[in-house]
Amino acid sequence: MLKAINVFKSKENFTLRYRTLMKTGLIIRVIF
């Protein structure tokens, strides 16, 4: 049970990081 929760959390963090990376990439693209 704990392992599954940890995996889910890491997955959630990964998606959040990916989204922020995409947002920053779009902002950089707009600026340059």
mmCIF file of the C-alpha atoms, coordinates in Angstrom:
data_MODEL
# 
_entry.id   MODEL 
# 
loop_
_atom_site.group_PDB 
_atom_site.id 
_atom_site.type_symbol 
_atom_site.label_atom_id 
_atom_site.label_alt_id 
_atom_site.label_comp_id 
_atom_site.label_asym_id 
_atom_site.label_entity_id 
_atom_site.label_seq_id 
_atom_site.pdbx_PDB_ins_code 
_atom_site.Cartn_x 
_atom_site.Cartn_y 
_atom_site.Cartn_z 
_atom_site.occupancy 
_atom_site.B_iso_or_equiv 
_atom_site.pdbx_formal_charge 
_atom_site.auth_seq_id 
_atom_site.auth_comp_id 
_atom_site.auth_asym_id 
_atom_site.auth_atom_id 
_atom_site.pdbx_PDB_model_num 
ATOM 1  C CA . MET A 1 1  ? 0.000  0.000  0.000   1.00 0.00 ? 1  MET A CA 1 
ATOM 2  C CA . LEU A 1 2  ? 2.682  2.502  0.968   1.00 0.00 ? 2  LEU A CA 1 
ATOM 3  C CA . LYS A 1 3  ? 4.718  1.600  -2.096  1.00 0.00 ? 3  LYS A CA 1 
ATOM 4  C CA . ALA A 1 4  ? 1.749  2.259  -4.385  1.00 0.00 ? 4  ALA A CA 1 
ATOM 5  C CA . ILE A 1 5  ? 1.166  5.651  -2.748  1.00 0.00 ? 5  ILE A CA 1 
ATOM 6  C CA . ASN A 1 6  ? 4.836  6.563  -3.175  1.00 0.00 ? 6  ASN A CA 1 
ATOM 7  C CA . VAL A 1 7  ? 4.715  5.577  -6.849  1.00 0.00 ? 7  VAL A CA 1 
ATOM 8  C CA . PHE A 1 8  ? 1.563  7.632  -7.346  1.00 0.00 ? 8  PHE A CA 1 
ATOM 9  C CA . LYS A 1 9  ? 3.173  10.638 -5.644  1.00 0.00 ? 9  LYS A CA 1 
ATOM 10 C CA . SER A 1 10 ? 6.327  10.370 -7.745  1.00 0.00 ? 10 SER A CA 1 
ATOM 11 C CA . LYS A 1 11 ? 4.176  10.079 -10.881 1.00 0.00 ? 11 LYS A CA 1 
ATOM 12 C CA . GLU A 1 12 ? 2.198  13.174 -9.850  1.00 0.00 ? 12 GLU A CA 1 
ATOM 13 C CA . ASN A 1 13 ? 5.410  15.096 -9.198  1.00 0.00 ? 13 ASN A CA 1 
ATOM 14 C CA . PHE A 1 14 ? 6.750  14.029 -12.605 1.00 0.00 ? 14 PHE A CA 1 
ATOM 15 C CA . THR A 1 15 ? 3.635  15.291 -14.402 1.00 0.00 ? 15 THR A CA 1 
ATOM 16 C CA . LEU A 1 16 ? 3.788  18.572 -12.472 1.00 0.00 ? 16 LEU A CA 1 
ATOM 17 C CA . ARG A 1 17 ? 7.458  19.010 -13.383 1.00 0.00 ? 17 ARG A CA 1 
ATOM 18 C CA . TYR A 1 18 ? 6.705  18.193 -17.029 1.00 0.00 ? 18 TYR A CA 1 
ATOM 19 C CA . ARG A 1 19 ? 3.906  20.765 -17.115 1.00 0.00 ? 19 ARG A CA 1 
ATOM 20 C CA . THR A 1 20 ? 6.090  23.464 -15.561 1.00 0.00 ? 20 THR A CA 1 
ATOM 21 C CA . LEU A 1 21 ? 8.853  22.643 -18.054 1.00 0.00 ? 21 LEU A CA 1 
ATOM 22 C CA . MET A 1 22 ? 6.384  22.956 -20.941 1.00 0.00 ? 22 MET A CA 1 
ATOM 23 C CA . LYS A 1 23 ? 5.108  26.288 -19.573 1.00 0.00 ? 23 LYS A CA 1 
ATOM 24 C CA . THR A 1 24 ? 8.627  27.690 -19.162 1.00 0.00 ? 24 THR A CA 1 
ATOM 25 C CA . GLY A 1 25 ? 9.494  26.449 -22.656 1.00 0.00 ? 25 GLY A CA 1 
ATOM 26 C CA . LEU A 1 26 ? 6.463  28.238 -24.104 1.00 0.00 ? 26 LEU A CA 1 
ATOM 27 C CA . ILE A 1 27 ? 7.349  31.442 -22.232 1.00 0.00 ? 27 ILE A CA 1 
ATOM 28 C CA . ILE A 1 28 ? 10.948 31.284 -23.492 1.00 0.00 ? 28 ILE A CA 1 
ATOM 29 C CA . ARG A 1 29 ? 9.661  30.688 -27.025 1.00 0.00 ? 29 ARG A CA 1 
ATOM 30 C CA . VAL A 1 30 ? 7.384  33.729 -26.751 1.00 0.00 ? 30 VAL A CA 1 
ATOM 31 C CA . ILE A 1 31 ? 10.169 35.956 -25.386 1.00 0.00 ? 31 ILE A CA 1 
ATOM 32 C CA . PHE A 1 32 ? 12.753 34.978 -28.033 1.00 0.00 ? 32 PHE A CA 1 
# 
